[in-house]
Amino acid sequence: MAKALTFVLISALLCNLTAATGRSRRFLSAMNVTYGLEPSLSDGICELLITNQGYTCEEHTVTTSDGYILSLQRIPVGISGGSPGKRTPVLLQHGVLMDGMTWLLLPPSQSLAFVLADKGYDVWIANSRGTKYSRGHVSLTTDDKAYWNWSWDELVNYDLPATVGYVHNQTGQNMHYVGHSQGTLTALAAFSNGQLMNMVRSAALLCPIGYLGHMSSFFSKVGADLFLAEELNWLNINEFDPKGIDAANLLHDICKVPGVSCGDLLTAITGKNCCLQSSTVDLFLKYEPQPTSMKNMIHLSQMVRRGTLAMYDYNNEDDNMSHYGQPSPPDYNMKNIPTEFPLFFSYGGSDGLSDKSDVRFLLDVLKGHDDNKGNFMTQYVNNYAHADYVMADAAKEEVYDLVLSFLKLH
């Protein structure tokens, strides 16, 4: 039982950790970092990674309708300054076990957030609930079990509407949306429900997640197969913190299992990334990964095991009936996304998480989408894996320039 639980927890970590290092010693050392519950303003993302590069940055907060207090960073102008004027807003949404720093790990001339600002956009960086700078709540603390009672369903229904609505109210304009990994999943789910469509101009989705049934990452598959809600409830674990001592100890233990190689965790987790520099990996390890809820990890594992795109399954017909009015969780129907809504997809041939087979299945579901006037664009980068999209040294030339061309059309 203990061995199974070890595999359950550590495999879940490996399932969604979007970047690490090929040298396990550095990775294990980084996992011993802890979080402060109430970071000071001087410790914010603006101060750490934006203003020190010469850019103007504003710290904002927005409260969701279920009480979570989320942080947002705004880069209103590029490095040359000037008046914000009526620049078109762009909202950047990170993936699971990451935060808004996702978009700031590369040098300014290569990081998407800075590139967009320098191209004349009003850039907003989102941070999902539970991450370092979005751990507040109007009545709960992170020590409360109720604080962690959410999966990506709640990101769809609460975080995204609050964040998009706030940016819309602040700017008075509809925005472009750019997501990575889980940030694509939540957007697609919201669009399929008819949410946000009156405030979003277009969506560019990097490493798009709609289905996970063909995910090729070995560790991810093992984790999903063993990630059973009953065992996790027995452990009474609510927060999944990759930098917590328990996760670090589990990773040490699993690396001792005969036949398990921890010498190249990056490839085992995300697929073989082509173009990461050690300095970028070092910056990632300084600030990431970030916590999420255990319920969210269970929800993602349900997608892997079943190959479905559905709301959280409580594995009990009565509980499902109580939440959904039906014995099984409802599906998110991608065919409900308006065919005229502009979408851009970029996916990699080496991605072990956003597997090309799953992405192509998603694209096939959306095949009726209107491709006139650049409303439906796809890019396939054969040698890219999951972390390349936010950390590769040539991501600007390989991907971001095409994203900019797409945004310019809409």
mmCIF file of C-alpha atoms in Angstrom:
data_model
loop_
_atom_site.group_PDB
_atom_site.id
_atom_site.type_symbol
_atom_site.label_atom_id
_atom_site.label_comp_id
_atom_site.label_asym_id
_atom_site.label_seq_id
_atom_site.Cartn_x
_atom_site.Cartn_y
_atom_site.Cartn_z
ATOM 1 C CA MET A 1 0.000 0.000 0.000
ATOM 2 C CA ALA A 2 2.757 2.449 0.968
ATOM 3 C CA LYS A 3 4.667 1.720 -2.218
ATOM 4 C CA ALA A 4 1.544 2.318 -4.292
ATOM 5 C CA LEU A 5 0.907 5.614 -2.547
ATOM 6 C CA THR A 6 4.481 6.657 -3.200
ATOM 7 C CA PHE A 7 3.948 6.088 -6.909
ATOM 8 C CA VAL A 8 0.588 7.840 -6.760
ATOM 9 C CA LEU A 9 1.912 11.095 -5.391
ATOM 10 C CA ILE A 10 5.239 11.381 -7.118
ATOM 11 C CA SER A 11 3.860 10.335 -10.474
ATOM 12 C CA ALA A 12 1.266 13.074 -10.182
ATOM 13 C CA LEU A 13 4.054 15.551 -9.665
ATOM 14 C CA LEU A 14 5.911 14.275 -12.687
ATOM 15 C CA CYS A 15 2.717 14.183 -14.747
ATOM 16 C CA ASN A 16 2.322 17.921 -14.951
ATOM 17 C CA LEU A 17 5.651 19.448 -14.041
ATOM 18 C CA THR A 18 6.346 21.393 -17.226
ATOM 19 C CA ALA A 19 10.036 21.909 -16.763
ATOM 20 C CA ALA A 20 12.888 20.533 -14.726
ATOM 21 C CA THR A 21 16.539 19.763 -15.200
ATOM 22 C CA GLY A 22 18.369 16.773 -16.553
ATOM 23 C CA ARG A 23 20.483 16.751 -13.417
ATOM 24 C CA SER A 24 18.251 15.336 -10.691
ATOM 25 C CA ARG A 25 20.445 16.686 -7.890
ATOM 26 C CA ARG A 26 19.623 20.293 -8.821
ATOM 27 C CA PHE A 27 15.935 19.469 -9.135
ATOM 28 C CA LEU A 28 15.766 17.757 -5.746
ATOM 29 C CA SER A 29 17.552 20.651 -4.097
ATOM 30 C CA ALA A 30 15.103 23.141 -5.567
ATOM 31 C CA MET A 31 12.137 21.223 -4.186
ATOM 32 C CA ASN A 32 13.074 22.134 -0.605
ATOM 33 C CA VAL A 33 12.080 25.784 -1.123
ATOM 34 C CA THR A 34 8.994 26.858 0.849
ATOM 35 C CA TYR A 35 6.355 29.502 0.231
ATOM 36 C CA GLY A 36 5.327 32.550 2.198
ATOM 37 C CA LEU A 37 1.567 32.807 2.659
ATOM 38 C CA GLU A 38 1.432 36.590 2.351
ATOM 39 C CA PRO A 39 4.158 37.801 -0.023
ATOM 40 C CA SER A 40 5.035 41.468 0.342
ATOM 41 C CA LEU A 41 4.667 43.879 -2.556
ATOM 42 C CA SER A 42 8.468 44.030 -2.811
ATOM 43 C CA ASP A 43 8.400 40.273 -3.399
ATOM 44 C CA GLY A 44 5.879 40.440 -6.240
ATOM 45 C CA ILE A 45 6.358 39.381 -9.836
ATOM 46 C CA CYS A 46 6.626 43.002 -10.992
ATOM 47 C CA GLU A 47 9.520 43.629 -8.641
ATOM 48 C CA LEU A 48 11.269 40.309 -9.228
ATOM 49 C CA LEU A 49 11.206 39.941 -12.997
ATOM 50 C CA ILE A 50 9.737 42.979 -14.775
ATOM 51 C CA THR A 51 10.724 46.391 -13.410
ATOM 52 C CA ASN A 52 14.336 45.263 -13.043
ATOM 53 C CA GLN A 53 14.337 44.829 -16.825
ATOM 54 C CA GLY A 54 13.349 48.465 -17.307
ATOM 55 C CA TYR A 55 9.619 47.902 -17.966
ATOM 56 C CA THR A 56 6.700 49.625 -16.266
ATOM 57 C CA CYS A 57 4.651 47.134 -14.236
ATOM 58 C CA GLU A 58 1.521 47.351 -12.104
ATOM 59 C CA GLU A 59 0.356 44.865 -9.474
ATOM 60 C CA HIS A 60 -3.408 44.236 -9.447
ATOM 61 C CA THR A 61 -5.739 41.919 -7.544
ATOM 62 C CA VAL A 62 -9.188 40.599 -8.369
ATOM 63 C CA THR A 63 -11.544 38.612 -6.143
ATOM 64 C CA THR A 64 -13.513 35.731 -7.633
ATOM 65 C CA SER A 65 -17.187 35.256 -6.842
ATOM 66 C CA ASP A 66 -16.254 32.292 -4.627
ATOM 67 C CA GLY A 67 -13.815 34.395 -2.608
ATOM 68 C CA TYR A 68 -10.315 33.714 -3.981
ATOM 69 C CA ILE A 69 -8.022 36.734 -4.294
ATOM 70 C CA LEU A 70 -5.938 36.508 -7.458
ATOM 71 C CA SER A 71 -2.959 38.593 -8.490
ATOM 72 C CA LEU A 72 -2.454 40.107 -11.928
ATOM 73 C CA GLN A 73 0.544 41.909 -13.349
ATOM 74 C CA ARG A 74 0.153 44.556 -16.033
ATOM 75 C CA ILE A 75 2.840 45.743 -18.442
ATOM 76 C CA PRO A 76 1.044 48.733 -19.995
ATOM 77 C CA VAL A 77 3.840 49.875 -22.328
ATOM 78 C CA GLY A 78 6.998 48.517 -23.902
ATOM 79 C CA ILE A 79 10.603 49.199 -22.987
ATOM 80 C CA SER A 80 10.538 52.510 -24.856
ATOM 81 C CA GLY A 81 7.744 53.757 -22.610
ATOM 82 C CA GLY A 82 5.183 56.191 -23.969
ATOM 83 C CA SER A 83 1.493 56.554 -23.235
ATOM 84 C CA PRO A 84 -0.610 53.418 -22.717
ATOM 85 C CA GLY A 85 -3.308 54.982 -24.880
ATOM 86 C CA LYS A 86 -5.766 52.472 -26.294
ATOM 87 C CA ARG A 87 -3.434 49.534 -26.684
ATOM 88 C CA THR A 88 -5.181 46.215 -27.256
ATOM 89 C CA PRO A 89 -5.013 44.068 -24.098
ATOM 90 C CA VAL A 90 -3.587 40.536 -24.108
ATOM 91 C CA LEU A 91 -4.171 38.172 -21.186
ATOM 92 C CA LEU A 92 -1.529 35.470 -20.596
ATOM 93 C CA GLN A 93 -2.610 32.349 -18.673
ATOM 94 C CA HIS A 94 -0.103 29.799 -17.390
ATOM 95 C CA GLY A 95 -0.453 26.027 -16.964
ATOM 96 C CA VAL A 96 -0.663 23.722 -13.952
ATOM 97 C CA LEU A 97 2.120 23.827 -11.339
ATOM 98 C CA MET A 98 3.274 27.144 -12.801
ATOM 99 C CA ASP A 99 2.332 30.805 -12.326
ATOM 100 C CA GLY A 100 2.652 34.046 -14.280
ATOM 101 C CA MET A 101 6.436 33.787 -14.265
ATOM 102 C CA THR A 102 5.948 31.251 -17.068
ATOM 103 C CA TRP A 103 5.955 34.153 -19.516
ATOM 104 C CA LEU A 104 9.083 35.846 -18.083
ATOM 105 C CA LEU A 105 11.701 33.099 -17.916
ATOM 106 C CA LEU A 106 13.513 34.055 -21.123
ATOM 107 C CA PRO A 107 15.464 37.293 -21.745
ATOM 108 C CA PRO A 108 13.259 40.335 -22.532
ATOM 109 C CA SER A 109 13.838 40.087 -26.273
ATOM 110 C CA GLN A 110 12.531 36.502 -26.192
ATOM 111 C CA SER A 111 9.910 36.308 -23.392
ATOM 112 C CA LEU A 112 6.388 36.511 -24.776
ATOM 113 C CA ALA A 113 5.159 39.040 -22.197
ATOM 114 C CA PHE A 114 7.921 41.511 -23.057
ATOM 115 C CA VAL A 115 7.710 40.842 -26.786
ATOM 116 C CA LEU A 116 3.988 41.653 -26.755
ATOM 117 C CA ALA A 117 4.527 44.840 -24.745
ATOM 118 C CA ASP A 118 7.237 45.991 -27.148
ATOM 119 C CA LYS A 119 4.882 45.311 -30.067
ATOM 120 C CA GLY A 120 2.337 47.750 -28.659
ATOM 121 C CA TYR A 121 0.035 45.503 -26.612
ATOM 122 C CA ASP A 122 -1.272 46.098 -23.085
ATOM 123 C CA VAL A 123 -0.077 42.900 -21.388
ATOM 124 C CA TRP A 124 -1.831 41.287 -18.423
ATOM 125 C CA ILE A 125 -0.390 38.223 -16.641
ATOM 126 C CA ALA A 126 -2.749 35.950 -14.709
ATOM 127 C CA ASN A 127 -1.968 33.804 -11.658
ATOM 128 C CA SER A 128 -4.353 30.978 -10.759
ATOM 129 C CA ARG A 129 -5.636 30.305 -7.251
ATOM 130 C CA GLY A 130 -3.249 28.465 -4.952
ATOM 131 C CA THR A 131 -0.047 29.774 -6.546
ATOM 132 C CA LYS A 132 2.339 31.932 -4.533
ATOM 133 C CA TYR A 133 0.800 35.302 -5.372
ATOM 134 C CA SER A 134 -2.825 34.129 -5.475
ATOM 135 C CA ARG A 135 -3.190 32.406 -2.111
ATOM 136 C CA GLY A 136 -5.575 34.878 -0.524
ATOM 137 C CA HIS A 137 -9.271 34.328 0.237
ATOM 138 C CA VAL A 138 -11.926 36.494 1.819
ATOM 139 C CA SER A 139 -12.580 34.006 4.635
ATOM 140 C CA LEU A 140 -10.351 30.924 4.273
ATOM 141 C CA THR A 141 -6.640 30.263 4.727
ATOM 142 C CA THR A 142 -4.515 27.726 2.879
ATOM 143 C CA ASP A 143 -4.606 25.600 6.035
ATOM 144 C CA ASP A 144 -8.345 25.066 5.565
ATOM 145 C CA LYS A 145 -9.450 21.960 3.694
ATOM 146 C CA ALA A 146 -12.207 24.001 2.033
ATOM 147 C CA TYR A 147 -9.621 26.325 0.475
ATOM 148 C CA TRP A 148 -8.362 23.458 -1.715
ATOM 149 C CA ASN A 149 -11.770 22.099 -2.688
ATOM 150 C CA TRP A 150 -11.484 22.881 -6.393
ATOM 151 C CA SER A 151 -10.293 21.487 -9.691
ATOM 152 C CA TRP A 152 -9.854 23.115 -13.075
ATOM 153 C CA ASP A 153 -13.672 23.262 -13.282
ATOM 154 C CA GLU A 154 -13.500 26.142 -10.795
ATOM 155 C CA LEU A 155 -10.787 27.840 -12.824
ATOM 156 C CA VAL A 156 -13.242 27.738 -15.732
ATOM 157 C CA ASN A 157 -16.215 28.975 -13.739
ATOM 158 C CA TYR A 158 -14.584 31.483 -11.381
ATOM 159 C CA ASP A 159 -10.940 32.402 -12.050
ATOM 160 C CA LEU A 160 -11.230 33.007 -15.780
ATOM 161 C CA PRO A 161 -14.456 35.043 -15.630
ATOM 162 C CA ALA A 162 -13.053 37.183 -12.794
ATOM 163 C CA THR A 163 -9.727 37.785 -14.528
ATOM 164 C CA VAL A 164 -11.146 38.417 -17.992
ATOM 165 C CA GLY A 165 -13.865 40.633 -16.557
ATOM 166 C CA TYR A 166 -11.343 42.673 -14.592
ATOM 167 C CA VAL A 167 -9.089 43.284 -17.590
ATOM 168 C CA HIS A 168 -12.121 44.214 -19.679
ATOM 169 C CA ASN A 169 -13.351 46.682 -17.056
ATOM 170 C CA GLN A 170 -9.905 48.230 -16.610
ATOM 171 C CA THR A 171 -9.212 48.686 -20.309
ATOM 172 C CA GLY A 172 -12.690 49.079 -21.758
ATOM 173 C CA GLN A 173 -11.669 46.717 -24.553
ATOM 174 C CA ASN A 174 -11.995 43.101 -25.593
ATOM 175 C CA MET A 175 -8.735 41.195 -25.232
ATOM 176 C CA HIS A 176 -6.667 38.531 -26.921
ATOM 177 C CA TYR A 177 -6.032 35.414 -24.831
ATOM 178 C CA VAL A 178 -2.842 33.355 -24.852
ATOM 179 C CA GLY A 179 -2.677 30.131 -22.839
ATOM 180 C CA HIS A 180 -0.143 27.378 -22.231
ATOM 181 C CA SER A 181 -1.006 23.786 -21.232
ATOM 182 C CA GLN A 182 -3.778 23.867 -18.577
ATOM 183 C CA GLY A 183 -4.293 27.513 -19.550
ATOM 184 C CA THR A 184 -5.548 26.217 -22.902
ATOM 185 C CA LEU A 185 -7.798 23.594 -21.323
ATOM 186 C CA THR A 186 -9.637 26.077 -19.117
ATOM 187 C CA ALA A 187 -10.125 28.496 -22.008
ATOM 188 C CA LEU A 188 -11.508 25.839 -24.349
ATOM 189 C CA ALA A 189 -13.864 24.588 -21.646
ATOM 190 C CA ALA A 190 -15.097 28.126 -20.972
ATOM 191 C CA PHE A 191 -15.590 28.832 -24.677
ATOM 192 C CA SER A 192 -17.540 25.581 -25.070
ATOM 193 C CA ASN A 193 -19.904 26.796 -22.340
ATOM 194 C CA GLY A 194 -20.394 30.123 -24.079
ATOM 195 C CA GLN A 195 -18.417 31.985 -21.414
ATOM 196 C CA LEU A 196 -16.177 35.002 -22.049
ATOM 197 C CA MET A 197 -17.062 35.249 -25.732
ATOM 198 C CA ASN A 198 -18.298 38.831 -25.378
ATOM 199 C CA MET A 199 -14.943 39.971 -23.954
ATOM 200 C CA VAL A 200 -12.332 37.921 -25.858
ATOM 201 C CA ARG A 201 -11.243 38.732 -29.421
ATOM 202 C CA SER A 202 -9.201 35.609 -30.124
ATOM 203 C CA ALA A 203 -7.263 32.813 -28.403
ATOM 204 C CA ALA A 204 -3.757 31.515 -29.111
ATOM 205 C CA LEU A 205 -3.236 28.124 -27.473
ATOM 206 C CA LEU A 206 0.264 26.707 -26.944
ATOM 207 C CA CYS A 207 0.584 22.991 -26.113
ATOM 208 C CA PRO A 208 -3.216 22.734 -26.294
ATOM 209 C CA ILE A 209 -4.919 20.365 -23.861
ATOM 210 C CA GLY A 210 -8.341 19.073 -24.757
ATOM 211 C CA TYR A 211 -7.801 15.349 -24.450
ATOM 212 C CA LEU A 212 -5.087 13.388 -22.625
ATOM 213 C CA GLY A 213 -5.851 9.780 -23.533
ATOM 214 C CA HIS A 214 -2.753 9.359 -25.734
ATOM 215 C CA MET A 215 -0.273 11.128 -23.477
ATOM 216 C CA SER A 216 3.099 9.453 -24.012
ATOM 217 C CA SER A 217 4.891 10.498 -20.821
ATOM 218 C CA PHE A 218 5.700 7.279 -18.943
ATOM 219 C CA PHE A 219 5.677 8.871 -15.500
ATOM 220 C CA SER A 220 2.413 10.632 -16.267
ATOM 221 C CA LYS A 221 0.689 7.429 -17.264
ATOM 222 C CA VAL A 222 1.876 5.621 -14.150
ATOM 223 C CA GLY A 223 0.716 8.512 -12.002
ATOM 224 C CA ALA A 224 -2.709 8.678 -13.618
ATOM 225 C CA ASP A 225 -3.235 4.922 -13.334
ATOM 226 C CA LEU A 226 -2.475 4.993 -9.621
ATOM 227 C CA PHE A 227 -3.959 8.382 -8.715
ATOM 228 C CA LEU A 228 -7.009 7.092 -6.847
ATOM 229 C CA ALA A 229 -9.234 9.505 -4.955
ATOM 230 C CA GLU A 230 -9.929 6.944 -2.228
ATOM 231 C CA GLU A 231 -6.262 6.670 -1.300
ATOM 232 C CA LEU A 232 -5.745 10.416 -1.390
ATOM 233 C CA ASN A 233 -8.780 10.997 0.816
ATOM 234 C CA TRP A 234 -7.362 8.440 3.226
ATOM 235 C CA LEU A 235 -4.157 10.453 3.362
ATOM 236 C CA ASN A 236 -6.193 13.654 3.925
ATOM 237 C CA ILE A 237 -3.981 15.599 1.523
ATOM 238 C CA ASN A 238 -5.636 18.700 0.073
ATOM 239 C CA GLU A 239 -2.765 20.775 -1.334
ATOM 240 C CA PHE A 240 -0.298 19.345 -3.808
ATOM 241 C CA ASP A 241 2.922 21.300 -3.274
ATOM 242 C CA PRO A 242 5.804 20.088 -5.466
ATOM 243 C CA LYS A 243 8.255 22.001 -3.255
ATOM 244 C CA GLY A 244 6.975 20.462 -0.036
ATOM 245 C CA ILE A 245 9.152 18.118 1.973
ATOM 246 C CA ASP A 246 6.821 15.159 1.391
ATOM 247 C CA ALA A 247 7.089 15.475 -2.374
ATOM 248 C CA ALA A 248 10.877 15.825 -2.138
ATOM 249 C CA ASN A 249 11.149 12.701 -0.008
ATOM 250 C CA LEU A 250 8.898 10.779 -2.368
ATOM 251 C CA LEU A 251 11.001 11.767 -5.347
ATOM 252 C CA HIS A 252 14.121 10.596 -3.537
ATOM 253 C CA ASP A 253 12.411 7.276 -2.801
ATOM 254 C CA ILE A 254 11.157 6.648 -6.311
ATOM 255 C CA CYS A 255 14.573 7.376 -7.777
ATOM 256 C CA LYS A 256 15.852 4.408 -5.760
ATOM 257 C CA VAL A 257 13.372 1.996 -7.354
ATOM 258 C CA PRO A 258 15.212 -0.480 -9.616
ATOM 259 C CA GLY A 259 14.703 0.328 -13.282
ATOM 260 C CA VAL A 260 13.719 3.959 -12.688
ATOM 261 C CA SER A 261 16.141 6.486 -14.157
ATOM 262 C CA CYS A 262 16.095 9.972 -12.662
ATOM 263 C CA GLY A 263 19.082 11.121 -14.665
ATOM 264 C CA ASP A 264 16.931 12.884 -17.258
ATOM 265 C CA LEU A 265 13.675 13.872 -15.610
ATOM 266 C CA LEU A 266 12.919 16.496 -18.224
ATOM 267 C CA THR A 267 12.652 13.985 -21.054
ATOM 268 C CA ALA A 268 10.733 11.501 -18.913
ATOM 269 C CA ILE A 269 8.156 14.127 -17.953
ATOM 270 C CA THR A 270 7.631 16.439 -20.899
ATOM 271 C CA GLY A 271 9.201 14.710 -23.871
ATOM 272 C CA LYS A 272 12.569 15.647 -25.328
ATOM 273 C CA ASN A 273 12.760 19.441 -25.351
ATOM 274 C CA CYS A 274 15.087 20.667 -28.051
ATOM 275 C CA CYS A 275 16.186 24.112 -27.069
ATOM 276 C CA LEU A 276 16.528 24.902 -23.369
ATOM 277 C CA GLN A 277 19.461 26.875 -21.986
ATOM 278 C CA SER A 278 20.802 26.062 -18.518
ATOM 279 C CA SER A 279 20.359 29.689 -17.412
ATOM 280 C CA THR A 280 16.630 29.488 -18.208
ATOM 281 C CA VAL A 281 16.286 26.212 -16.312
ATOM 282 C CA ASP A 282 18.092 27.780 -13.354
ATOM 283 C CA LEU A 283 15.636 30.692 -13.335
ATOM 284 C CA PHE A 284 12.733 28.254 -13.468
ATOM 285 C CA LEU A 285 14.094 26.322 -10.505
ATOM 286 C CA LYS A 286 14.493 29.555 -8.543
ATOM 287 C CA TYR A 287 10.794 30.430 -8.706
ATOM 288 C CA GLU A 288 8.857 27.345 -9.809
ATOM 289 C CA PRO A 289 7.029 24.931 -9.630
ATOM 290 C CA GLN A 290 3.876 26.092 -7.867
ATOM 291 C CA PRO A 291 1.184 24.338 -5.786
ATOM 292 C CA THR A 292 -2.226 23.252 -6.967
ATOM 293 C CA SER A 293 -5.070 21.371 -5.316
ATOM 294 C CA MET A 294 -5.029 17.611 -4.985
ATOM 295 C CA LYS A 295 -8.541 17.633 -6.433
ATOM 296 C CA ASN A 296 -7.169 19.286 -9.569
ATOM 297 C CA MET A 297 -4.541 16.564 -9.934
ATOM 298 C CA ILE A 298 -7.249 13.917 -9.571
ATOM 299 C CA HIS A 299 -9.359 15.636 -12.239
ATOM 300 C CA LEU A 300 -6.439 15.693 -14.686
ATOM 301 C CA SER A 301 -5.714 12.032 -14.000
ATOM 302 C CA GLN A 302 -9.347 11.188 -14.780
ATOM 303 C CA MET A 303 -8.821 12.720 -18.210
ATOM 304 C CA VAL A 304 -5.724 10.585 -18.779
ATOM 305 C CA ARG A 305 -7.302 7.308 -17.669
ATOM 306 C CA ARG A 306 -10.584 7.791 -19.516
ATOM 307 C CA GLY A 307 -9.616 9.865 -22.531
ATOM 308 C CA THR A 308 -12.594 12.145 -21.875
ATOM 309 C CA LEU A 309 -13.108 15.880 -21.523
ATOM 310 C CA ALA A 310 -15.607 16.128 -18.689
ATOM 311 C CA MET A 311 -16.224 17.832 -15.375
ATOM 312 C CA TYR A 312 -14.830 16.382 -12.159
ATOM 313 C CA ASP A 313 -16.151 12.900 -11.376
ATOM 314 C CA TYR A 314 -16.954 12.342 -7.701
ATOM 315 C CA ASN A 315 -17.009 8.591 -8.373
ATOM 316 C CA ASN A 316 -20.358 8.378 -6.658
ATOM 317 C CA GLU A 317 -23.676 8.700 -8.460
ATOM 318 C CA ASP A 318 -25.336 10.446 -5.533
ATOM 319 C CA ASP A 319 -22.565 13.049 -5.314
ATOM 320 C CA ASN A 320 -22.617 13.574 -9.064
ATOM 321 C CA MET A 321 -26.388 13.963 -8.941
ATOM 322 C CA SER A 322 -25.998 16.538 -6.175
ATOM 323 C CA HIS A 323 -23.501 18.581 -8.200
ATOM 324 C CA TYR A 324 -24.716 18.060 -11.753
ATOM 325 C CA GLY A 325 -28.258 16.703 -11.608
ATOM 326 C CA GLN A 326 -27.120 13.537 -13.395
ATOM 327 C CA PRO A 327 -25.256 10.371 -12.336
ATOM 328 C CA SER A 328 -22.125 11.103 -14.376
ATOM 329 C CA PRO A 329 -20.268 14.388 -14.921
ATOM 330 C CA PRO A 330 -21.241 16.425 -17.997
ATOM 331 C CA ASP A 331 -18.852 16.623 -20.942
ATOM 332 C CA TYR A 332 -17.357 19.835 -22.234
ATOM 333 C CA ASN A 333 -18.477 19.814 -25.857
ATOM 334 C CA MET A 334 -15.825 21.448 -28.038
ATOM 335 C CA LYS A 335 -18.268 21.591 -30.944
ATOM 336 C CA ASN A 336 -20.168 24.277 -29.033
ATOM 337 C CA ILE A 337 -17.340 26.776 -29.568
ATOM 338 C CA PRO A 338 -18.621 29.286 -32.143
ATOM 339 C CA THR A 339 -17.130 28.427 -35.522
ATOM 340 C CA GLU A 340 -16.329 32.064 -36.269
ATOM 341 C CA PHE A 341 -14.278 32.567 -33.077
ATOM 342 C CA PRO A 342 -10.568 33.000 -33.986
ATOM 343 C CA LEU A 343 -8.351 30.197 -32.681
ATOM 344 C CA PHE A 344 -4.623 29.511 -33.065
ATOM 345 C CA PHE A 345 -3.048 26.200 -32.022
ATOM 346 C CA SER A 346 0.656 25.383 -31.803
ATOM 347 C CA TYR A 347 1.800 21.912 -30.764
ATOM 348 C CA GLY A 348 5.049 19.965 -30.740
ATOM 349 C CA GLY A 349 5.968 16.609 -32.165
ATOM 350 C CA SER A 350 8.022 15.662 -29.097
ATOM 351 C CA ASP A 351 5.530 16.765 -26.430
ATOM 352 C CA GLY A 352 4.938 13.978 -23.910
ATOM 353 C CA LEU A 353 1.997 15.744 -22.244
ATOM 354 C CA SER A 354 0.118 17.542 -25.024
ATOM 355 C CA ASP A 355 0.591 14.567 -27.328
ATOM 356 C CA LYS A 356 0.228 15.229 -31.039
ATOM 357 C CA SER A 357 -2.388 12.452 -31.351
ATOM 358 C CA ASP A 358 -4.579 14.094 -28.716
ATOM 359 C CA VAL A 359 -4.133 17.525 -30.296
ATOM 360 C CA ARG A 360 -5.028 16.213 -33.738
ATOM 361 C CA PHE A 361 -8.124 14.572 -32.275
ATOM 362 C CA LEU A 362 -9.088 17.945 -30.796
ATOM 363 C CA LEU A 363 -8.487 19.660 -34.130
ATOM 364 C CA ASP A 364 -10.636 17.040 -35.830
ATOM 365 C CA VAL A 365 -13.469 17.766 -33.382
ATOM 366 C CA LEU A 366 -13.144 21.427 -34.356
ATOM 367 C CA LYS A 367 -12.825 20.752 -38.099
ATOM 368 C CA GLY A 368 -16.028 22.656 -38.883
ATOM 369 C CA HIS A 369 -14.405 25.852 -37.617
ATOM 370 C CA ASP A 370 -14.346 28.738 -40.090
ATOM 371 C CA ASP A 371 -10.809 29.108 -41.418
ATOM 372 C CA ASN A 372 -11.546 32.202 -43.463
ATOM 373 C CA LYS A 373 -9.582 35.367 -42.648
ATOM 374 C CA GLY A 374 -7.179 33.437 -40.409
ATOM 375 C CA ASN A 375 -9.886 32.424 -37.934
ATOM 376 C CA PHE A 376 -8.457 28.925 -37.516
ATOM 377 C CA MET A 377 -4.687 28.551 -37.647
ATOM 378 C CA THR A 378 -2.482 25.628 -36.628
ATOM 379 C CA GLN A 379 1.262 25.227 -36.273
ATOM 380 C CA TYR A 380 3.191 21.996 -35.788
ATOM 381 C CA VAL A 381 6.783 22.226 -34.538
ATOM 382 C CA ASN A 382 8.280 18.783 -34.967
ATOM 383 C CA ASN A 383 11.146 19.054 -32.476
ATOM 384 C CA TYR A 384 9.331 20.977 -29.727
ATOM 385 C CA ALA A 385 8.195 19.448 -26.440
ATOM 386 C CA HIS A 386 6.136 20.915 -23.590
ATOM 387 C CA ALA A 387 8.701 23.203 -21.949
ATOM 388 C CA ASP A 388 10.092 24.527 -25.241
ATOM 389 C CA TYR A 389 6.995 26.671 -25.714
ATOM 390 C CA VAL A 390 7.841 28.867 -22.736
ATOM 391 C CA MET A 391 11.563 28.253 -22.265
ATOM 392 C CA ALA A 392 13.195 27.545 -25.651
ATOM 393 C CA ASP A 393 15.823 30.040 -26.715
ATOM 394 C CA ALA A 394 14.291 30.276 -30.202
ATOM 395 C CA ALA A 395 10.623 30.284 -29.152
ATOM 396 C CA LYS A 396 10.179 33.850 -30.387
ATOM 397 C CA GLU A 397 11.260 33.014 -33.907
ATOM 398 C CA GLU A 398 9.705 29.547 -33.969
ATOM 399 C CA VAL A 399 6.346 30.319 -32.332
ATOM 400 C CA TYR A 400 5.784 33.822 -30.949
ATOM 401 C CA ASP A 401 6.255 35.611 -34.256
ATOM 402 C CA LEU A 402 3.422 33.523 -35.703
ATOM 403 C CA VAL A 403 1.295 34.254 -32.609
ATOM 404 C CA LEU A 404 1.877 37.969 -33.233
ATOM 405 C CA SER A 405 0.801 37.574 -36.862
ATOM 406 C CA PHE A 406 -2.376 35.820 -35.717
ATOM 407 C CA LEU A 407 -3.204 38.498 -33.147
ATOM 408 C CA LYS A 408 -2.639 41.224 -35.706
ATOM 409 C CA LEU A 409 -5.382 39.696 -37.881
ATOM 410 C CA HIS A 410 -7.937 40.023 -35.100
#
